[in-house]
Amino acid sequence: MLRDMKTAAVVSRRRFIQSAATAGAVMGVSARPVMFAAEAGKPARLGGAAVRREPFPAWPVTAANDEQALLEVLRSRKWTRSYGGQMTERFEEIYAQYTGAKHCVAVANGTSALFASLAALEVGPGDEVILPPYTFVATLNVVMLQYALPIFVDTDPDTFQIDARKIEGAITDRTTAIMPVHIGGGVADLDSILAAAKTRKLPVIEDACQAHLAEWRGRKVGTLGDTGCFSFQASKNWNCAEGGAVLCNDERLAHKIYAFHTNCRARKVSGYNFSYLGSRGANLRLTDFQAALLLSQMQRVEEQARRRDENAQYLAGLLRQIPGIQPAKTHEDCTRNAWHLFMFRYQAERFAGLPRARFLDALGAEGIPCSGGYSPLNKEPFIKAALESRAYQRLYPPETLKNWAERTQCPMNDRLCREAVWFTQNMLLGPRSDMDQIADAIRKIQRYAAELAKA
Ligand SMILES: *Cc1c(COP(=O)(O)O)cnc(C)c1O
């Protein structure tokens, strides 16, 4: 991402120099400033000057306290909890306290957090799991790892979150879990999801991998479902290169998750405890280096979250005024959006038919890095291939597999995947003037949309 941005900046600088030179040669020195202004008004893709030439704030952020934290673990020679380290457990205590969860199990990554949740809830072969298609592939992968059947429920294009109104209709007597995702740091409609789950006595696994610090009616997400899963992978708003955590309020379930993540060995209560719990397990442990980094990063997350929120709200206000740009809405009960992504829908009709790919290209050339986000996950050919595998053929009735594609169609999501535009969270960490530049660049592209479409 940063590399793309630098390339865009270099390209636009080159174009700027070219166009300035051309202007000077044709118009003479005295007319140069006038010509410069006219050129500057044009999109970079049409030879004008880019709106922005500086990179957005670098990510991840590091400071002296991170170095200190890592050195401390290094010198202690206790690098993991399986060799006497205390740092992982300290992080678990602090993260549970911070979020208001009763229990926390730190794990190797967000995928492991989801995997351990499904395993501990005994979701397995023959079961159906409800999930959104607008998510990172890991949400799906863990379902397939358990040989469960993924049942996609369509996306609400206004919020980009799972359309909670469509969940009840997707539940069958094979459904064993609902896995909403708080995508982009916004929050899925948890009240409706929890209500649907409650009437059918189904567990809810919150995929909060993008939503650290987000809140639903004043409570931290990840504490409202049966488990809440977090990722601390490098791109996430709170990170330690790779890392994860499961939150949960049920003690028994917490013990099962803990045991699953460390080869079925029970959490030691006092002294050594080598008793085994459960029958399936793996090694999904976090190291104390990562836990130490999470604790040192913790000193910055609140302030960063506030900065992102201020900038994102301001940017959304600016972009809402541009015809054809619709920022993702935050649900009214989401009292805090974590802004892992700033997402909006782009309507090419309002930009003289300029296709989204060309819009993204033009915006990148203005020095504003952006992407089109996810493609439809429910249509990935590898799912179909998996359903044709021997294991799935043995586990599910032929009718179930035959109807799967039809049953998991998500037309709203298909459309959203064609229209979405994303900015990454680090772009929200700079001054407010950065947001003005983003809006300026989009307005400029809109003014010249017909020319860009022809070019
Ligand atoms: C990042 C992410 C994951 C996976 O987390 P890892 O730490 O990369 O394993 C799962 N779900 C969502 C929505 C994510 O964004």
Coordinates of C-alpha atoms and ligand atoms in Angstrom, one line a residue:
M1 CA 0.0 0.0 0.0
L2 CA 2.7 2.5 1.0
R3 CA 4.7 1.5 -2.0
D4 CA 1.8 2.2 -4.3
M5 CA 1.3 5.5 -2.7
K6 CA 5.0 6.5 -3.2
T7 CA 4.8 5.4 -6.8
A8 CA 1.7 7.6 -7.2
A9 CA 3.5 10.5 -5.6
V10 CA 6.6 10.1 -7.8
V11 CA 4.5 9.8 -10.9
S12 CA 2.4 12.9 -10.0
R13 CA 5.5 14.9 -9.2
R14 CA 7.0 14.0 -12.6
R15 CA 3.8 15.0 -14.3
F16 CA 3.7 18.2 -12.4
I17 CA 7.2 19.1 -13.4
Q18 CA 6.4 18.2 -17.0
S19 CA 3.3 20.3 -17.2
A20 CA 4.9 23.2 -15.4
A21 CA 7.8 23.1 -17.9
T22 CA 5.5 22.9 -20.9
A23 CA 3.5 25.8 -19.6
G24 CA 6.6 27.9 -19.1
A25 CA 7.9 27.1 -22.6
V26 CA 4.6 27.9 -24.3
M27 CA 3.4 30.9 -22.4
G28 CA 6.6 32.6 -21.3
V29 CA 7.7 33.2 -17.8
S30 CA 5.2 36.0 -16.9
A31 CA 2.2 33.9 -17.8
R32 CA 3.5 30.9 -15.9
P33 CA 1.7 31.3 -12.6
V34 CA -1.7 31.7 -14.4
M35 CA -1.1 28.6 -16.5
F36 CA 0.2 26.8 -13.4
A37 CA -3.1 27.5 -11.7
A38 CA -5.1 26.2 -14.6
E39 CA -2.9 23.1 -14.9
A40 CA -3.2 22.5 -11.1
G41 CA -6.9 22.5 -11.5
K42 CA -6.8 19.4 -13.7
P43 CA -6.6 15.9 -12.4
A44 CA -3.1 14.4 -12.2
R45 CA -4.2 11.8 -14.8
L46 CA -4.9 14.6 -17.3
G47 CA -1.6 16.2 -16.7
G48 CA -2.5 18.4 -13.7
A49 CA -0.7 18.6 -10.4
A50 CA -1.6 16.0 -7.8
V51 CA -3.6 17.3 -4.8
R52 CA -1.1 15.7 -2.5
R53 CA 2.5 14.7 -2.7
E54 CA 3.4 13.8 0.9
P55 CA 2.7 10.3 2.2
F56 CA 0.0 9.7 4.8
P57 CA 1.1 8.8 8.3
A58 CA 3.2 5.6 8.4
W59 CA 2.0 2.5 10.0
P60 CA 2.6 0.9 12.5
V61 CA 3.6 3.6 14.9
T62 CA 6.5 2.7 17.2
A63 CA 8.2 4.5 20.0
A64 CA 10.9 4.0 22.7
N65 CA 8.5 2.2 25.0
D66 CA 8.1 -0.6 22.4
E67 CA 11.8 -1.1 22.3
Q68 CA 12.0 -1.2 26.1
A69 CA 9.1 -3.6 26.3
L70 CA 10.7 -6.0 23.8
L71 CA 14.2 -5.8 25.4
E72 CA 12.7 -6.6 28.8
V73 CA 11.2 -9.8 27.5
L74 CA 14.4 -10.6 25.6
R75 CA 16.6 -10.2 28.7
S76 CA 14.2 -12.1 31.0
R77 CA 14.8 -15.2 28.8
K78 CA 11.1 -16.0 29.5
W79 CA 9.8 -15.6 26.0
T80 CA 6.6 -17.5 26.2
R81 CA 4.1 -18.7 28.8
S82 CA 5.0 -22.3 28.1
Y83 CA 8.5 -21.4 29.5
G84 CA 7.7 -19.3 32.5
G85 CA 6.8 -16.0 30.8
Q86 CA 4.2 -13.8 32.6
M87 CA 3.6 -11.2 29.9
T88 CA 0.9 -13.0 27.9
E89 CA -1.1 -13.5 31.0
R90 CA -0.6 -9.9 32.1
F91 CA -2.0 -8.8 28.7
E92 CA -5.0 -11.1 29.1
E93 CA -5.8 -9.6 32.4
I94 CA -5.5 -6.1 31.2
Y95 CA -7.4 -6.7 27.9
A96 CA -10.2 -8.3 29.8
Q97 CA -10.4 -5.4 32.2
Y98 CA -10.1 -2.9 29.4
T99 CA -13.0 -4.4 27.5
G100 CA -15.1 -5.4 30.4
A101 CA -15.0 -9.1 29.6
K102 CA -14.8 -11.7 32.3
H103 CA -12.1 -13.8 30.5
C104 CA -9.5 -13.3 27.8
V105 CA -7.4 -15.9 26.0
A106 CA -4.5 -14.5 24.0
V107 CA -3.8 -16.5 20.8
A108 CA -1.4 -16.5 17.9
N109 CA -3.7 -14.5 15.5
G110 CA -7.3 -13.6 14.7
T111 CA -7.8 -16.7 12.7
S112 CA -6.9 -18.8 15.7
A113 CA -9.3 -16.8 17.9
L114 CA -12.1 -17.7 15.5
F115 CA -11.0 -21.2 15.1
A116 CA -10.7 -21.8 18.9
S117 CA -14.1 -20.3 19.4
L118 CA -15.7 -22.6 16.9
A119 CA -13.9 -25.6 18.3
A120 CA -14.8 -24.8 21.9
L121 CA -18.4 -24.3 21.0
E122 CA -18.2 -27.7 19.3
V123 CA -19.2 -26.5 15.9
G124 CA -18.2 -29.2 13.5
P125 CA -18.9 -31.5 10.5
G126 CA -22.5 -31.4 9.5
D127 CA -23.2 -28.0 11.0
E128 CA -24.2 -24.8 9.3
V129 CA -22.6 -21.5 10.3
I130 CA -24.1 -18.1 9.4
L131 CA -21.6 -15.4 8.3
P132 CA -21.5 -12.3 6.1
P133 CA -19.8 -12.4 2.6
Y134 CA -18.4 -8.9 3.2
T135 CA -15.4 -10.0 5.3
F136 CA -11.8 -11.1 5.2
V137 CA -11.4 -14.7 4.0
A138 CA -10.3 -16.0 7.5
T139 CA -13.9 -15.7 8.7
L140 CA -14.8 -18.3 6.1
N141 CA -11.7 -20.4 6.4
V142 CA -12.3 -21.3 10.0
V143 CA -15.8 -22.6 9.2
M144 CA -14.4 -24.8 6.5
L145 CA -11.5 -25.9 8.8
Q146 CA -14.2 -27.4 11.0
Y147 CA -15.9 -29.0 7.9
A148 CA -19.0 -26.9 8.7
L149 CA -21.1 -25.5 5.9
P150 CA -20.8 -21.7 5.4
I151 CA -24.2 -20.0 5.0
F152 CA -23.8 -16.4 3.8
V153 CA -26.3 -13.8 4.6
D154 CA -26.5 -10.7 2.4
T155 CA -24.9 -7.3 3.3
D156 CA -26.8 -4.2 4.2
P157 CA -25.3 -1.8 1.6
D158 CA -25.9 1.3 3.8
T159 CA -23.7 0.1 6.7
F160 CA -21.6 -2.6 4.8
Q161 CA -22.5 -4.9 7.8
I162 CA -24.4 -8.2 7.7
D163 CA -28.1 -7.5 7.1
A164 CA -29.4 -8.7 10.5
R165 CA -33.0 -8.8 9.2
K166 CA -32.1 -11.7 6.9
I167 CA -30.5 -13.9 9.6
E168 CA -33.7 -15.6 10.9
G169 CA -34.6 -16.7 7.4
A170 CA -31.2 -18.4 7.0
I171 CA -31.4 -20.5 10.2
T172 CA -32.2 -24.2 9.8
D173 CA -32.1 -27.1 12.3
R174 CA -28.5 -27.7 11.2
T175 CA -27.4 -24.1 12.2
T176 CA -25.0 -24.2 15.2
A177 CA -23.5 -20.7 15.3
I178 CA -23.9 -17.1 14.0
M179 CA -20.7 -15.3 13.2
P180 CA -21.3 -11.6 12.6
V181 CA -18.3 -9.4 11.6
H182 CA -17.8 -5.8 12.7
I183 CA -16.4 -4.9 9.3
G184 CA -14.2 -1.8 9.0
G185 CA -14.6 -1.1 12.7
G186 CA -18.3 -0.3 12.4
V187 CA -20.6 -2.6 14.3
A188 CA -23.1 -5.1 13.0
D189 CA -26.7 -4.8 14.3
L190 CA -25.9 -6.7 17.5
D191 CA -29.4 -6.3 19.1
S192 CA -31.1 -8.0 16.2
I193 CA -28.4 -10.6 15.9
L194 CA -28.5 -11.5 19.6
A195 CA -32.3 -11.6 19.5
A196 CA -32.3 -14.0 16.5
A197 CA -29.7 -16.2 18.2
K198 CA -31.5 -16.2 21.5
T199 CA -34.8 -17.5 20.2
R200 CA -33.0 -20.4 18.5
K201 CA -30.5 -20.9 21.4
L202 CA -27.5 -20.3 19.0
P203 CA -24.1 -19.1 20.1
V204 CA -22.8 -15.8 18.6
I205 CA -19.1 -15.5 17.7
E206 CA -18.3 -11.9 17.1
D207 CA -15.5 -11.4 14.6
A208 CA -14.2 -8.1 16.0
C209 CA -10.8 -8.5 14.2
Q210 CA -11.2 -5.0 12.8
A211 CA -13.1 -3.4 15.7
H212 CA -10.8 -2.9 18.7
L213 CA -12.4 -0.2 20.9
A214 CA -15.7 -0.2 19.0
E215 CA -18.8 0.0 21.2
W216 CA -22.4 -1.0 20.9
R217 CA -24.6 1.1 23.2
G218 CA -21.6 1.9 25.4
R219 CA -20.3 -1.7 25.7
K220 CA -17.1 -2.8 24.0
V221 CA -17.8 -5.1 21.0
G222 CA -16.5 -8.7 21.5
T223 CA -18.1 -8.8 24.9
L224 CA -21.8 -9.2 23.8
G225 CA -21.6 -12.5 22.0
D226 CA -20.6 -15.9 23.4
T227 CA -17.1 -15.1 22.3
G228 CA -15.4 -12.0 20.7
C229 CA -12.4 -12.5 18.5
F230 CA -9.7 -10.0 17.8
S231 CA -6.7 -9.8 15.5
F232 CA -3.5 -7.9 16.3
Q233 CA -2.0 -8.5 12.8
A234 CA 0.2 -5.6 11.6
S235 CA -2.4 -3.8 9.6
K236 CA -4.9 -3.7 12.5
N237 CA -5.5 -0.6 14.7
W238 CA -3.8 -2.4 17.6
N239 CA -1.1 -4.7 16.6
C240 CA 2.0 -6.7 17.4
A241 CA 2.9 -8.1 13.9
E242 CA 0.7 -11.2 14.5
G243 CA -1.6 -11.8 17.4
G244 CA -5.1 -12.5 18.6
A245 CA -7.4 -12.7 21.5
V246 CA -10.7 -14.3 22.4
L247 CA -13.0 -12.6 24.9
C248 CA -15.7 -14.5 26.7
N249 CA -17.9 -14.2 29.8
D250 CA -18.5 -17.9 30.5
E251 CA -15.8 -19.5 32.6
R252 CA -16.3 -23.0 31.3
L253 CA -16.1 -21.9 27.7
A254 CA -13.0 -19.8 28.5
H255 CA -11.3 -22.9 29.9
K256 CA -12.2 -24.9 26.8
I257 CA -10.8 -22.2 24.5
Y258 CA -7.6 -21.9 26.6
A259 CA -7.1 -25.7 26.5
F260 CA -7.8 -25.9 22.8
H261 CA -5.1 -23.2 22.1
T262 CA -2.4 -25.1 24.1
N263 CA -2.7 -28.7 23.1
C264 CA -5.6 -29.5 25.5
R265 CA -3.6 -28.6 28.6
A266 CA -5.8 -26.9 31.2
R267 CA -5.1 -23.4 32.5
K268 CA -3.0 -23.8 35.6
V269 CA -4.8 -22.4 38.5
S270 CA -1.9 -22.6 41.0
G271 CA 1.4 -24.3 40.4
Y272 CA 1.8 -26.8 37.7
N273 CA -1.3 -28.3 36.2
F274 CA -0.9 -30.8 33.4
S275 CA -4.4 -32.0 33.3
Y276 CA -6.0 -32.4 29.9
L277 CA -9.3 -30.8 29.0
G278 CA -11.2 -31.6 25.8
S279 CA -10.2 -34.0 23.1
R280 CA -9.0 -31.7 20.3
G281 CA -6.4 -29.1 20.5
A282 CA -3.4 -27.4 18.8
N283 CA -0.7 -24.9 19.6
L284 CA -2.1 -21.5 18.9
R285 CA -0.1 -19.6 21.5
L286 CA 1.0 -16.0 21.5
T287 CA 4.6 -15.2 22.6
D288 CA 5.5 -12.8 25.3
F289 CA 7.3 -10.6 22.8
Q290 CA 4.0 -10.0 21.1
A291 CA 2.1 -9.5 24.4
A292 CA 4.7 -7.0 25.5
L293 CA 4.2 -5.1 22.2
L294 CA 0.5 -5.1 22.7
L295 CA 0.9 -3.6 26.1
S296 CA 3.2 -0.9 24.9
Q297 CA 0.9 -0.1 22.0
M298 CA -1.9 0.2 24.4
Q299 CA -0.6 3.6 25.5
R300 CA -1.5 5.0 22.1
V301 CA -4.7 3.3 21.0
E302 CA -7.1 5.6 22.7
E303 CA -5.6 8.7 21.4
Q304 CA -5.3 7.2 17.9
A305 CA -8.9 6.1 18.0
R306 CA -10.0 9.6 18.9
R307 CA -8.0 11.1 16.1
R308 CA -9.5 8.6 13.6
D309 CA -13.0 9.3 14.8
E310 CA -12.7 13.0 14.5
N311 CA -11.1 12.8 11.0
A312 CA -13.5 10.1 9.8
Q313 CA -16.6 12.1 10.9
Y314 CA -15.3 15.2 9.3
L315 CA -14.4 13.4 6.1
A316 CA -17.8 11.6 6.0
G317 CA -19.4 15.1 6.3
L318 CA -17.4 16.4 3.3
L319 CA -18.0 13.3 1.1
R320 CA -21.7 13.1 1.8
Q321 CA -22.0 16.5 -0.1
I322 CA -20.5 15.0 -3.2
P323 CA -23.2 13.5 -5.5
G324 CA -22.5 9.8 -6.1
I325 CA -20.4 9.3 -2.9
Q326 CA -22.1 7.5 0.0
P327 CA -20.0 6.9 3.1
A328 CA -20.9 3.7 5.0
K329 CA -23.4 4.6 7.7
T330 CA -22.7 3.8 11.3
H331 CA -25.6 2.1 13.0
E332 CA -27.2 4.5 15.5
D333 CA -26.6 2.1 18.4
C334 CA -22.9 1.9 17.5
T335 CA -21.7 4.4 20.1
R336 CA -18.1 4.1 18.9
N337 CA -16.8 3.2 15.5
A338 CA -13.2 1.9 15.5
W339 CA -12.6 3.1 11.9
H340 CA -10.3 0.3 10.7
L341 CA -11.4 1.3 7.3
F342 CA -13.0 4.3 5.8
M343 CA -15.5 2.9 3.3
F344 CA -17.9 4.5 0.8
R345 CA -19.9 3.6 -2.2
Y346 CA -19.0 5.1 -5.6
Q347 CA -21.7 5.6 -8.1
A348 CA -20.2 5.8 -11.6
E349 CA -23.4 7.4 -13.0
R350 CA -22.7 10.5 -11.0
F351 CA -19.2 10.6 -12.4
A352 CA -20.1 10.6 -16.1
G353 CA -19.9 6.8 -16.2
L354 CA -16.2 6.8 -15.1
P355 CA -15.8 3.1 -14.1
R356 CA -14.7 2.5 -10.5
A357 CA -11.3 1.1 -11.5
R358 CA -10.6 4.4 -13.4
F359 CA -11.8 6.4 -10.4
L360 CA -9.4 4.5 -8.1
D361 CA -6.6 5.0 -10.5
A362 CA -7.3 8.8 -10.8
L363 CA -7.6 9.1 -7.0
G364 CA -4.3 7.3 -6.6
A365 CA -2.7 9.6 -9.0
E366 CA -3.8 12.5 -6.9
G367 CA -1.7 11.1 -4.1
I368 CA -4.7 9.5 -2.3
P369 CA -4.1 5.7 -1.9
C370 CA -7.3 3.7 -2.2
S371 CA -8.7 0.3 -3.1
G372 CA -11.9 -1.4 -4.2
G373 CA -11.9 -3.7 -1.1
Y374 CA -13.4 -7.2 -1.1
S375 CA -14.7 -9.2 -4.0
P376 CA -17.7 -11.5 -3.4
L377 CA -16.5 -14.2 -1.0
N378 CA -19.6 -16.4 -1.4
K379 CA -18.6 -16.8 -5.1
E380 CA -15.1 -17.9 -4.6
P381 CA -14.5 -21.0 -6.7
F382 CA -12.5 -22.7 -3.9
I383 CA -15.7 -23.1 -1.8
K384 CA -17.4 -25.0 -4.5
A385 CA -14.3 -27.2 -4.9
A386 CA -14.3 -27.9 -1.2
L387 CA -18.0 -28.8 -1.3
E388 CA -17.1 -31.3 -4.0
S389 CA -14.4 -32.9 -1.9
R390 CA -14.9 -36.4 -0.4
A391 CA -15.3 -35.1 3.2
Y392 CA -18.1 -32.7 2.3
Q393 CA -19.8 -35.2 0.1
R394 CA -19.9 -37.7 3.0
L395 CA -21.0 -35.1 5.5
Y396 CA -23.9 -33.4 3.8
P397 CA -27.0 -34.6 2.0
P398 CA -26.7 -34.2 -1.8
E399 CA -29.6 -31.8 -1.8
T400 CA -27.9 -29.5 0.7
L401 CA -24.8 -29.3 -1.4
K402 CA -26.7 -28.9 -4.6
N403 CA -28.8 -26.0 -3.3
W404 CA -25.9 -24.3 -1.5
A405 CA -25.0 -21.8 -4.2
E406 CA -28.6 -20.8 -4.8
R407 CA -29.2 -20.5 -1.0
T408 CA -26.1 -18.3 -0.4
Q409 CA -26.7 -15.7 -3.1
C410 CA -26.1 -12.2 -1.9
P411 CA -27.1 -9.7 -4.6
M412 CA -26.7 -6.6 -2.5
N413 CA -23.2 -7.7 -1.6
D414 CA -22.4 -8.3 -5.2
R415 CA -23.4 -4.7 -5.9
L416 CA -21.5 -3.4 -2.9
C417 CA -18.3 -5.2 -4.1
R418 CA -18.6 -3.4 -7.4
E419 CA -19.1 0.1 -5.8
A420 CA -17.0 0.1 -2.7
V421 CA -13.9 2.3 -2.1
W422 CA -11.7 2.0 0.9
F423 CA -9.1 4.1 2.7
T424 CA -7.0 2.5 5.3
Q425 CA -7.0 3.6 9.0
N426 CA -3.5 5.2 9.0
M427 CA -4.9 7.8 6.5
L428 CA -7.1 9.1 9.4
L429 CA -4.2 9.7 11.7
G430 CA -2.9 13.0 10.3
P431 CA -4.2 16.6 10.5
R432 CA -7.7 17.6 9.4
S433 CA -6.3 19.2 6.3
D434 CA -5.5 15.7 5.0
M435 CA -9.3 15.1 4.9
D436 CA -9.8 18.3 3.0
Q437 CA -7.3 17.1 0.4
I438 CA -9.1 13.7 0.0
A439 CA -12.4 15.6 -0.6
D440 CA -10.6 18.1 -3.0
A441 CA -9.2 15.2 -5.0
I442 CA -12.6 13.5 -5.4
R443 CA -14.3 16.8 -6.3
K444 CA -11.7 17.5 -8.9
I445 CA -12.1 14.0 -10.4
Q446 CA -15.9 14.6 -10.5
R447 CA -15.4 18.0 -12.3
Y448 CA -13.3 16.3 -15.0
A449 CA -15.1 12.9 -14.9
A450 CA -16.3 13.2 -18.6
E451 CA -12.8 14.0 -19.8
L452 CA -11.3 11.2 -17.6
A453 CA -13.8 8.8 -19.0
K454 CA -12.8 9.6 -22.5
A455 CA -9.1 9.7 -21.9
Ligands
LIG1 C1 -7.7 -9.7 10.1 C2 -9.0 -10.4 10.1 C3 -9.1 -11.7 10.5 C4 -7.9 -12.6 10.7 O1 -7.0 -12.2 11.6 P1 -5.4 -12.7 11.5 O2 -4.8 -12.1 12.7 O3 -4.9 -12.1 10.2 O4 -5.5 -14.2 11.5 C5 -10.3 -12.3 10.6 N1 -11.4 -11.6 10.3 C6 -11.4 -10.3 9.9 C7 -12.6 -9.6 9.6 C8 -10.1 -9.7 9.8 O5 -10.1 -8.4 9.4

